[in-house]
Short mmCIF file of C-alpha atoms and ligand atoms in Angstrom, two decimals:
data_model
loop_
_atom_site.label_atom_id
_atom_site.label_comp_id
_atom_site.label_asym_id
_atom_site.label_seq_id
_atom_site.Cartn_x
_atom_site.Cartn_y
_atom_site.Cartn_z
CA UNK U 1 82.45 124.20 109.44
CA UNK U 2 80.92 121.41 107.85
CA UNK U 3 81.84 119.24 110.84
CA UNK U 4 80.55 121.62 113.66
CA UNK U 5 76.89 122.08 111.54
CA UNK U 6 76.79 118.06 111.73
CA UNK U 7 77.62 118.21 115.38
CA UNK U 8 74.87 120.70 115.60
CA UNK U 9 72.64 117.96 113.91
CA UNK U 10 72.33 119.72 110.87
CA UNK U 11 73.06 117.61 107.35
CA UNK U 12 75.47 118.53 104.57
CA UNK U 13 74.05 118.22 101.36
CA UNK U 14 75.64 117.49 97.45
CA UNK U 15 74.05 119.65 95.99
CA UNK U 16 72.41 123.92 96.36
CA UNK U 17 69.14 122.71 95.24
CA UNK U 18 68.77 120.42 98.33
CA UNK U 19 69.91 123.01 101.01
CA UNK U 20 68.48 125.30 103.38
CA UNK U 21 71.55 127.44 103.81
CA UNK U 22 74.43 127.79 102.11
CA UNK U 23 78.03 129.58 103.26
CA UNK U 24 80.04 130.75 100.10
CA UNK U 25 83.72 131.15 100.82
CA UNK U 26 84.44 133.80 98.44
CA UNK U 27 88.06 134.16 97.03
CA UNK U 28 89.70 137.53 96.05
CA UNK U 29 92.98 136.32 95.03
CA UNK U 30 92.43 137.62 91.32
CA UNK U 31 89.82 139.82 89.30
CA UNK U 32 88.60 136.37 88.14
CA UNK U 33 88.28 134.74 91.25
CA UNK U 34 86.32 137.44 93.04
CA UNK U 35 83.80 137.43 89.72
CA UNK U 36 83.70 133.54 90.36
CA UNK U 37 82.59 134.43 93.99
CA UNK U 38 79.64 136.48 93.29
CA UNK U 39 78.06 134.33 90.10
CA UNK U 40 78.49 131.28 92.98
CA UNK U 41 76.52 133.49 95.13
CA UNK U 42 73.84 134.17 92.43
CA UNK U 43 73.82 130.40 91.05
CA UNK U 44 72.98 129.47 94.94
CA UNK U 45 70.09 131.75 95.00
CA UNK U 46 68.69 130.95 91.90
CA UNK U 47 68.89 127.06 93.00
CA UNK U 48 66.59 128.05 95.70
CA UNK U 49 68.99 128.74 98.89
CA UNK U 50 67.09 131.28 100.84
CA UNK U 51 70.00 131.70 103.10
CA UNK U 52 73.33 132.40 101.91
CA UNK U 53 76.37 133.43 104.50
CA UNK U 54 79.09 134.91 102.65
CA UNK U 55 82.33 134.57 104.29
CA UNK U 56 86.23 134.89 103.06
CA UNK U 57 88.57 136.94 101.29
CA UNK U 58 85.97 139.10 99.39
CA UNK U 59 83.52 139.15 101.32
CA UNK U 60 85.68 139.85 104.11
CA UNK U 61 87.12 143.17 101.94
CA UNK U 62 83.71 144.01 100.18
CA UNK U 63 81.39 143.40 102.56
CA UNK U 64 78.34 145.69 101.34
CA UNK U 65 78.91 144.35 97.81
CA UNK U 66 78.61 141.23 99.38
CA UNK U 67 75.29 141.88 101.67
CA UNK U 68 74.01 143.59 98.36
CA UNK U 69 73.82 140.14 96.35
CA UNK U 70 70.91 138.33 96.40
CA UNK U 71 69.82 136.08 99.49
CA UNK U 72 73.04 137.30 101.13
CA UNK U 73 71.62 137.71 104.71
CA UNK U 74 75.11 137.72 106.64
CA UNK U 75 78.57 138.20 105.98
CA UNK U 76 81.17 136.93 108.78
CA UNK U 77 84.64 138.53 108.25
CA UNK U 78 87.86 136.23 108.31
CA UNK U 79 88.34 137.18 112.21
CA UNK U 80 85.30 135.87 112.92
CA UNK U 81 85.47 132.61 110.58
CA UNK U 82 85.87 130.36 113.59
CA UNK U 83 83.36 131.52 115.11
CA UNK U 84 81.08 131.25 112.06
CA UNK U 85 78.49 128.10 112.69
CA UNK U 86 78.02 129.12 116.28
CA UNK U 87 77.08 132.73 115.19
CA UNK U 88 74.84 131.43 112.66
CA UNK U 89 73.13 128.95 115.04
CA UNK U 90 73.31 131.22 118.02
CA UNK U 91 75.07 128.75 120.15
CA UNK U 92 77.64 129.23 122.72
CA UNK U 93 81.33 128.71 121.25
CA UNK U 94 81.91 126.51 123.90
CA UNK U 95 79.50 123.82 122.44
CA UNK U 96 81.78 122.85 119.89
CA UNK U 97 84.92 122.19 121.84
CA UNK U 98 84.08 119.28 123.75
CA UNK U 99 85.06 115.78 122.20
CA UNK U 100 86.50 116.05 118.79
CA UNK U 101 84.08 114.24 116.49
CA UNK U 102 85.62 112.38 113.22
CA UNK U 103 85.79 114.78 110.13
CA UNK U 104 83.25 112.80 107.52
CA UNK U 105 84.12 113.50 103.59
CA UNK U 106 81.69 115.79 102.63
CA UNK U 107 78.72 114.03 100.32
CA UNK U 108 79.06 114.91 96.57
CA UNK U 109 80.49 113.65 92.92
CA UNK U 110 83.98 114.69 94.49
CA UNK U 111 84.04 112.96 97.92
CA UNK U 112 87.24 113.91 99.34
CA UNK U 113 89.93 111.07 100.13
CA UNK U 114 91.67 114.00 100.86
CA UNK U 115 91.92 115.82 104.23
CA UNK U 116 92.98 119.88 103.89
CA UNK U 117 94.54 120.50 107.25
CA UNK U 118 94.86 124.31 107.72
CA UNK U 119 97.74 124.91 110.23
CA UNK U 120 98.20 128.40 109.57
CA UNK U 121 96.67 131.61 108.21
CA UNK U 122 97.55 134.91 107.01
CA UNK U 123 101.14 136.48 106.27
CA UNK U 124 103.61 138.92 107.32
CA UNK U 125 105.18 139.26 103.37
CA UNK U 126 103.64 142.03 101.70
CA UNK U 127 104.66 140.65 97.76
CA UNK U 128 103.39 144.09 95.95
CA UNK U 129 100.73 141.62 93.62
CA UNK U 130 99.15 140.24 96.89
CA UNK U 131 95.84 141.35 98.65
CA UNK U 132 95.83 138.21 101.29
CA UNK U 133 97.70 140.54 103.75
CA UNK U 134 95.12 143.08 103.77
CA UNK U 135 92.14 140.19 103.64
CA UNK U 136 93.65 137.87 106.43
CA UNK U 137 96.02 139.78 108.67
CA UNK U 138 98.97 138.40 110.32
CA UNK U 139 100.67 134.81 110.20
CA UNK U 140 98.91 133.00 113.18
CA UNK U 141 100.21 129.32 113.58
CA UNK U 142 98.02 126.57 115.13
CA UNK U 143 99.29 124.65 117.98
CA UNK U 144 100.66 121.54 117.01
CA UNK U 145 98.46 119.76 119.35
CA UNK U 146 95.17 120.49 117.93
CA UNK U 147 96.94 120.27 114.81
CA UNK U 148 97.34 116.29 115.49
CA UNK U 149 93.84 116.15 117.21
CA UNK U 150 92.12 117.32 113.88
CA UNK U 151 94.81 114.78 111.78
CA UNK U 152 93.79 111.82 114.07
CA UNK U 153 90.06 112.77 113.30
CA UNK U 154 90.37 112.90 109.76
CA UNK U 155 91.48 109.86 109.77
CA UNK U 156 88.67 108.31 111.62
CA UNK U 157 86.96 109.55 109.44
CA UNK U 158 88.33 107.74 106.65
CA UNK U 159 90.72 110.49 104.86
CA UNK U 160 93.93 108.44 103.68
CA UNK U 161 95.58 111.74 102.57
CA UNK U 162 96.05 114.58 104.92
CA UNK U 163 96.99 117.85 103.07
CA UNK U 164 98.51 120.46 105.38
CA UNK U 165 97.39 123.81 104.10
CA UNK U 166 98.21 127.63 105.59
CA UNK U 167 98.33 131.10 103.73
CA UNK U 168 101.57 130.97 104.49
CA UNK U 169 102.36 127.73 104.95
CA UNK U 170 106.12 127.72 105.22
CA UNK U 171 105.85 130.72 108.57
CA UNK U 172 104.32 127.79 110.66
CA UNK U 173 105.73 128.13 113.89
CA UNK U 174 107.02 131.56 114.00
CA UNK U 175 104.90 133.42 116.17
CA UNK U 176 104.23 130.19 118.59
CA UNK U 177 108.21 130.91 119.98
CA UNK U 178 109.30 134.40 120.81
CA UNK U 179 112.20 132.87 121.71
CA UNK U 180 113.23 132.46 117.64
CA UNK U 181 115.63 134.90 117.17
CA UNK U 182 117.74 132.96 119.78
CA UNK U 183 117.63 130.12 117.44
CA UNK U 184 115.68 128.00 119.32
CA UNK U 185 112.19 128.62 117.51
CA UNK U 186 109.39 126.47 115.98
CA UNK U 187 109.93 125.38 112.09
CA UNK U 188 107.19 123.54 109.78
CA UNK U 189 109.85 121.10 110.13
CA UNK U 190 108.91 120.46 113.66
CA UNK U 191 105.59 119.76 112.98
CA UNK U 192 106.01 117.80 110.26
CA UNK U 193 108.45 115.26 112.48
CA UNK U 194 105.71 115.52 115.08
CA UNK U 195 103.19 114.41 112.82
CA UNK U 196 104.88 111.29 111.58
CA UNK U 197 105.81 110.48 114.96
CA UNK U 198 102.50 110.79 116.67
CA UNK U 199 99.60 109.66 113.65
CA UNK U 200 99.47 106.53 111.53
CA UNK U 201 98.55 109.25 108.43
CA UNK U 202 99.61 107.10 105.44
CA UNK U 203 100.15 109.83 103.10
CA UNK U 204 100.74 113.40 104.04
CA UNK U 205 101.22 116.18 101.77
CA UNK U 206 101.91 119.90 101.68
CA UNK U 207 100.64 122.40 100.15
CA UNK U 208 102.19 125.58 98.82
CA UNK U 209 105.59 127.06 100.20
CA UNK U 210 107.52 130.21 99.70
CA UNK U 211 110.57 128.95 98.37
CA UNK U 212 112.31 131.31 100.99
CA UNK U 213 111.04 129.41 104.22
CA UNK U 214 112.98 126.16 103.42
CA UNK U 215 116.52 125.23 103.26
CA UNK U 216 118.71 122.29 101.69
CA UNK U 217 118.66 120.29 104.82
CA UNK U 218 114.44 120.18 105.05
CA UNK U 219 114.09 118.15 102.46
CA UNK U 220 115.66 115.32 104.56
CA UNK U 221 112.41 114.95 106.28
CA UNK U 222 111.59 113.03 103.17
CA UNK U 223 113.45 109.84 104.16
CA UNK U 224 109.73 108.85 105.81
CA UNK U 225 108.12 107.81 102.63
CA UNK U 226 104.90 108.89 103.59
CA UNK U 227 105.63 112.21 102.92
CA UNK U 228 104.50 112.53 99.07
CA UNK U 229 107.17 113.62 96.77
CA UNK U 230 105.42 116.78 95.21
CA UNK U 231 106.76 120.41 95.69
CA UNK U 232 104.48 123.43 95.12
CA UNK U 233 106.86 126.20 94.95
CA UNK U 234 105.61 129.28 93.66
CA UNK U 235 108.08 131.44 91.39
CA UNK U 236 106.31 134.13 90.17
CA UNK U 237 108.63 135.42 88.21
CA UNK U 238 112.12 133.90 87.12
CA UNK U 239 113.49 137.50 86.10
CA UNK U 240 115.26 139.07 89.16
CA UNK U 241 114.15 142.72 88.75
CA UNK U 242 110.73 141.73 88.36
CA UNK U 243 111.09 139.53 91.61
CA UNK U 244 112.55 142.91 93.52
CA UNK U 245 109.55 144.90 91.77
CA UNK U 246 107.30 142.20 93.63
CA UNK U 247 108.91 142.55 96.95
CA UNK U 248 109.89 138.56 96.57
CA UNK U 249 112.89 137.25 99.16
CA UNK U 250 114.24 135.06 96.54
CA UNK U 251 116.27 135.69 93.45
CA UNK U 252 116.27 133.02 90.51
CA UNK U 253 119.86 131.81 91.45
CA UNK U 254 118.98 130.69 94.88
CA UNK U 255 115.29 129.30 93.65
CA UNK U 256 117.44 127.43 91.03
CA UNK U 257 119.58 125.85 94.23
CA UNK U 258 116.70 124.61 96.47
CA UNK U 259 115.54 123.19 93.43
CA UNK U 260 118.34 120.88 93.12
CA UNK U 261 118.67 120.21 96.31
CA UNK U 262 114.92 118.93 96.39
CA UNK U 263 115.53 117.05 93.28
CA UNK U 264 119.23 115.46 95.02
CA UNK U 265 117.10 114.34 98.27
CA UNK U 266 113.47 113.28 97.12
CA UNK U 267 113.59 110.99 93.96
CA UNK U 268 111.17 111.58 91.06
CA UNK U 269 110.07 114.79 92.82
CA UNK U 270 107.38 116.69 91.43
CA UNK U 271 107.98 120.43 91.18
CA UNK U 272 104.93 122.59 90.43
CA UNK U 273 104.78 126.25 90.47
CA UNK U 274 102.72 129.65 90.25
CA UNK U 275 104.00 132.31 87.60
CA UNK U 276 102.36 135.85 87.22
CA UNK U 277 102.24 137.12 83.81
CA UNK U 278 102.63 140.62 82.73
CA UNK U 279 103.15 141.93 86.15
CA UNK U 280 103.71 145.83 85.65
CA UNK U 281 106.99 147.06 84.34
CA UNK U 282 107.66 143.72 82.78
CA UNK U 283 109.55 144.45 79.37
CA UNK U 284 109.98 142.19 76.76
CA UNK U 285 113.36 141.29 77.79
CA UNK U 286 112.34 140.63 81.76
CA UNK U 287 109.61 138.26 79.93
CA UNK U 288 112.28 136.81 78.17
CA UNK U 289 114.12 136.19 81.11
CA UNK U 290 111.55 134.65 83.13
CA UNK U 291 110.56 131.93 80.43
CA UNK U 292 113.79 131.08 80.20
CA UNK U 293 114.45 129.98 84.01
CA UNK U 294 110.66 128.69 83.84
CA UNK U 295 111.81 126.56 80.90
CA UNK U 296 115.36 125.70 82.45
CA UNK U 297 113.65 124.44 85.88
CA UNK U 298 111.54 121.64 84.25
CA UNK U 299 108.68 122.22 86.04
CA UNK U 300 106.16 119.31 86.59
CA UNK U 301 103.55 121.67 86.17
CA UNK U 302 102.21 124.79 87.54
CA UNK U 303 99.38 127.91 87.20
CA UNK U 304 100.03 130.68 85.12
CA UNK U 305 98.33 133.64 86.31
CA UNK U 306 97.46 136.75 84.32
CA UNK U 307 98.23 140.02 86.73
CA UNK U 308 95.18 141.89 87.33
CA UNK U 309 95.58 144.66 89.85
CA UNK U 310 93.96 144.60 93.58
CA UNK U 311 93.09 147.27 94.90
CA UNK U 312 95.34 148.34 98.08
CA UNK U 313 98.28 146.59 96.88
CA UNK U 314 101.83 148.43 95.39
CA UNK U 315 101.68 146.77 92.27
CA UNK U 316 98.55 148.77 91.57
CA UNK U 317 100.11 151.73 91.86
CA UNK U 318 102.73 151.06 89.98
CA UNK U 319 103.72 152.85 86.57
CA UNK U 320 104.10 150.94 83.10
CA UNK U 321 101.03 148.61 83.98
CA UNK U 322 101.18 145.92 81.13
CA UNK U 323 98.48 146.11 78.50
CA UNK U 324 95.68 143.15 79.06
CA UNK U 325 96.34 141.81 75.61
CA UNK U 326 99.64 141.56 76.28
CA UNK U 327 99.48 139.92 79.70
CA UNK U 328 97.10 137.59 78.33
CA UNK U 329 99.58 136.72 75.28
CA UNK U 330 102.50 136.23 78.10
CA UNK U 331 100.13 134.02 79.90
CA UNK U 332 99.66 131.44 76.59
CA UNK U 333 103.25 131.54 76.14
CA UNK U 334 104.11 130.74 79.84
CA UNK U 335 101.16 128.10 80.17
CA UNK U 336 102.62 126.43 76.88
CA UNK U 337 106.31 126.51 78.33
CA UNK U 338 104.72 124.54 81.60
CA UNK U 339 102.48 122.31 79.78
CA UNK U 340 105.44 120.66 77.75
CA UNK U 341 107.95 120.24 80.66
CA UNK U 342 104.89 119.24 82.56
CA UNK U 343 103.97 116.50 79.65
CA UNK U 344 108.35 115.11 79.56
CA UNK U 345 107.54 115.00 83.49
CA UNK U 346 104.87 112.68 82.93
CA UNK U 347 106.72 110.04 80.36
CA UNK U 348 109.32 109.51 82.58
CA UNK U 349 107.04 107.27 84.38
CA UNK U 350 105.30 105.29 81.84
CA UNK U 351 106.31 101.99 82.13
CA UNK U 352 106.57 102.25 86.07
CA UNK U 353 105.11 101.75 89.27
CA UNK U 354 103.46 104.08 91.53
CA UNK U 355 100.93 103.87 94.64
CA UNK U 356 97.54 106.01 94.07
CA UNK U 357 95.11 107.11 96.16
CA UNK U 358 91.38 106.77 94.11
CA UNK U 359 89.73 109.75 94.76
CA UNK U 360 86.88 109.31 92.07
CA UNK U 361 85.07 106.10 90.77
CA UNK U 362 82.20 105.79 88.49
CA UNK U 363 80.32 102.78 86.34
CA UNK U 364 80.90 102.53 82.72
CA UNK U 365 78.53 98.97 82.41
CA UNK U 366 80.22 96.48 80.22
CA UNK U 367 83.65 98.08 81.14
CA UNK U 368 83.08 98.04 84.87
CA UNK U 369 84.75 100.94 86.81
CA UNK U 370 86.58 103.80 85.75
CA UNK U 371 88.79 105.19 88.15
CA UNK U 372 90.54 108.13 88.53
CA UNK U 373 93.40 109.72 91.82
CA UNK U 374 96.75 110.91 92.16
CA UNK U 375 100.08 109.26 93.11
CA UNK U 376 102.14 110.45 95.28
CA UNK U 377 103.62 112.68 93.05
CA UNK U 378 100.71 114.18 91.95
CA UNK U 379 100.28 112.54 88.87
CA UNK U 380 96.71 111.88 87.85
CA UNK U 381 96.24 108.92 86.81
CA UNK U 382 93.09 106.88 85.55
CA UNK U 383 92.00 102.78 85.40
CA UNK U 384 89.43 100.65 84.88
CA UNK U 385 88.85 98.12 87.34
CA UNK U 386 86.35 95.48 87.84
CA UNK U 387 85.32 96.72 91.09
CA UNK U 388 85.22 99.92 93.01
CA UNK U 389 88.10 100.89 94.65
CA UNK U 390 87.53 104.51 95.89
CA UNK U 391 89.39 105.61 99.14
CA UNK U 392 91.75 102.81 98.35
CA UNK U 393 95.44 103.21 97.75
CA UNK U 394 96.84 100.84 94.82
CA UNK U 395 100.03 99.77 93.28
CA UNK U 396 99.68 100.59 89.83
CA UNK U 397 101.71 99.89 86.87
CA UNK U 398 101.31 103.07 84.52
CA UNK U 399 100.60 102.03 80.89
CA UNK U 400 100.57 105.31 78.34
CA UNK U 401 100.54 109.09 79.04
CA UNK U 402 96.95 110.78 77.62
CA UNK U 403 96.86 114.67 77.21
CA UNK U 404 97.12 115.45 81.19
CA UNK U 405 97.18 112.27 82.35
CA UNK U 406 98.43 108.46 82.62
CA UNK U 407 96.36 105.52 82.44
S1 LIG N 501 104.15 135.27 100.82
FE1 LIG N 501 102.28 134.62 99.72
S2 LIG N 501 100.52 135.25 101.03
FE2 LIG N 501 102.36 136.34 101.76
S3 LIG N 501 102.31 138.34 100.71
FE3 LIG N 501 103.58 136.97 99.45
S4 LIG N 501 102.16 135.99 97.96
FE4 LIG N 501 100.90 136.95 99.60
#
């Protein structure tokens, strides 16, 4: 969006207070998140933004709540997100697909070094917790031409990271070949290899994948170092009857194996996860069960999230719904489980070397610069240097591990 409003010859500002016009992409992924959505909406009108779009997941689901808040003068549903900044400017589609112009980072105190490369949207799961089905529809892949057009202009534009992102990122390729079932289909695999073949993109990482999309033999794609050693595999649960309660196609013994073999074919991997606390009908013993495996699998870290019914979804329907205190008490205990396997994850590299990407810089006077970006593994990591080195990638010797970080 922000790329086709600068072809437009419209600027992209740091900050609410400076703009015109603002579009909010509102999240509904938890009771929190769609809160979070609407006080961004307010905040943006109180900073002066006469113009707000709302677009995304709630606003796509609540759309007079959304028209209802204040300055909201147009929502744009997730079908017509594409079409979004031609809408808005009332200018033909076809304006914006002539020469691909280089994706800038947008201006800001976090300037992404980062590029999020959205291959694919929506799902065809139905997990019982999740209302991204009903807010973004089927799993639509993008073709992986355009998806190496938009690579090659990130990175004239200066990203050194490209991230690729989908809903459901681990379906790419599923509905580009009917011809699947004959076992000749499109895998993320596939795009992945053409990516590395066909872009200089020095580091190139993925984001989150349903532990049921990937097999032993993908993680041999990792022999091209520039694929960053970091996992995000989401568990939700590491109790079996709670996975089959959430309509999950995995069971803790074959999560356990694609574990190991991740660990056998990427060294130092970083595994990071999602768990869902107090989903409903979780007793104390199918709580016990799923710390257990979450302590067992040494995460590297992960999100803990506290269940909070969406409407639409089976889980809300659901008898023995957890009491909030008691979610909220599974949540500390889970986050506390991840936080100390995440923390032995982190010593094991003191005392080594590891390339990072700077992602943040800023002047601390005497001291010169303090820096601050992620290795490959996804470790943050901070310096201080006596010059600026943002959008650079270093070898770094890491010196002592800090409360979530190494230095
Ligand atoms: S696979 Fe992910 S996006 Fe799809 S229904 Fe399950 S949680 Fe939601």
């Amino acid at each position: 969006m922000a790329r086709e409003f600068r072809a437009a010859g419209h600027e992209i500002v740091e900050a609410a207070d400076l703009a015109d016009m603002a579009v909010v992409n509102t999240c509904t992924v938890t009771n929190e998140a769609a809160a979070d959505s609407r006080s961004k909406i307010r905040q943006i009108a109180r900073a002066g933004v006469a113009e707000i779009v709302a677009t995304g997941c709630w606003a796509t689901l609540q759309p007079r709540q959304a028209m209802d808040l204040p300055n909201v003068l147009r929502v744009v549903a997730n079908d017509r997100k594409d079409q979004l900044v031609s809408e808005v400017l009332e200018l033909p589609r076809e304006s914006f697909e002539l020469e691909p112009i280089a994706r800038e980072p947008l201006p800001g105190l976090h300037r992404r070094t980062r590029a999020f490369i959205k291959v694919q949207d929506g799902c065809d799961n139905h997990c019982t917790f999740c209302v991204t089905t009903l807010a973004r529809g089927e799993g639509r892949s993008r073709p992986v031409a355009e998806v190496v057009l938009d690579i090659q202009s990130a990175l004239r534009g200066g990203a050194r990271e490209v991230v690729l992102t989908g809903v459901h990122l681990g379906s790419w390729g599923q509905d580009l070949s009917p011809s699947l079932k004959a076992g000749s289909g499109k895998h993320l695999r596939d795009l992945i290899r053409t990516i590395l073949r066909e872009t200089d993109v020095p580091r190139l990482r993925l984001s989150s994948l349903e532990p049921w999309d990937l097999d032993a033999g993908f993680f041999s794609l990792w022999e091209d170092r520039r694929l960053m050693p970091h996992l995000h595999l989401p568990l939700q649960s590491g109790c079996e009857s709670t996975l089959k309660r959430m309509a999950r196609k995995t069971t803790p013994q074959t999560f356990r194996e694609l574990v190991a073999a991740a660990r056998e074919a990427i060294p130092d991997v970083a595994i990071t996860t999602d768990v869902i606390a107090g989903f409903p009908g979780e007793t104390d013993e199918e709580f016990a069960e799923s710390l257990a495996f979450v302590r067992a699998m040494d995460f590297a870290g992960g999100h803990v999230f506290t269940y909070s019914p969406r409407p639409g979804t089976g889980a809300a329907r659901m008898k023995g719904q957890v009491r909030p205190e008691l979610r909220k008490k599974r949540n500390h205990i889970l986050h506390a489980a991840l936080e100390e396997s995440a923390k032995a994850y982190r010593q094991k590299f003191v005392g080594r070397t590891l390339s990072v990407l700077w992602e943040s810089t800023s002047e601390t006077g005497e001291w010169g610069w303090r820096m601050e970006g992620l290795t490959g593994n996804y470790l943050r990591v901070t310096a201080r240097t006596p010059s600026p080195r943002w959008n650079e990638i270093d070898e770094i010797r890491l010196i002592n591990e800090t409360e979530a970080r190494l230095a």
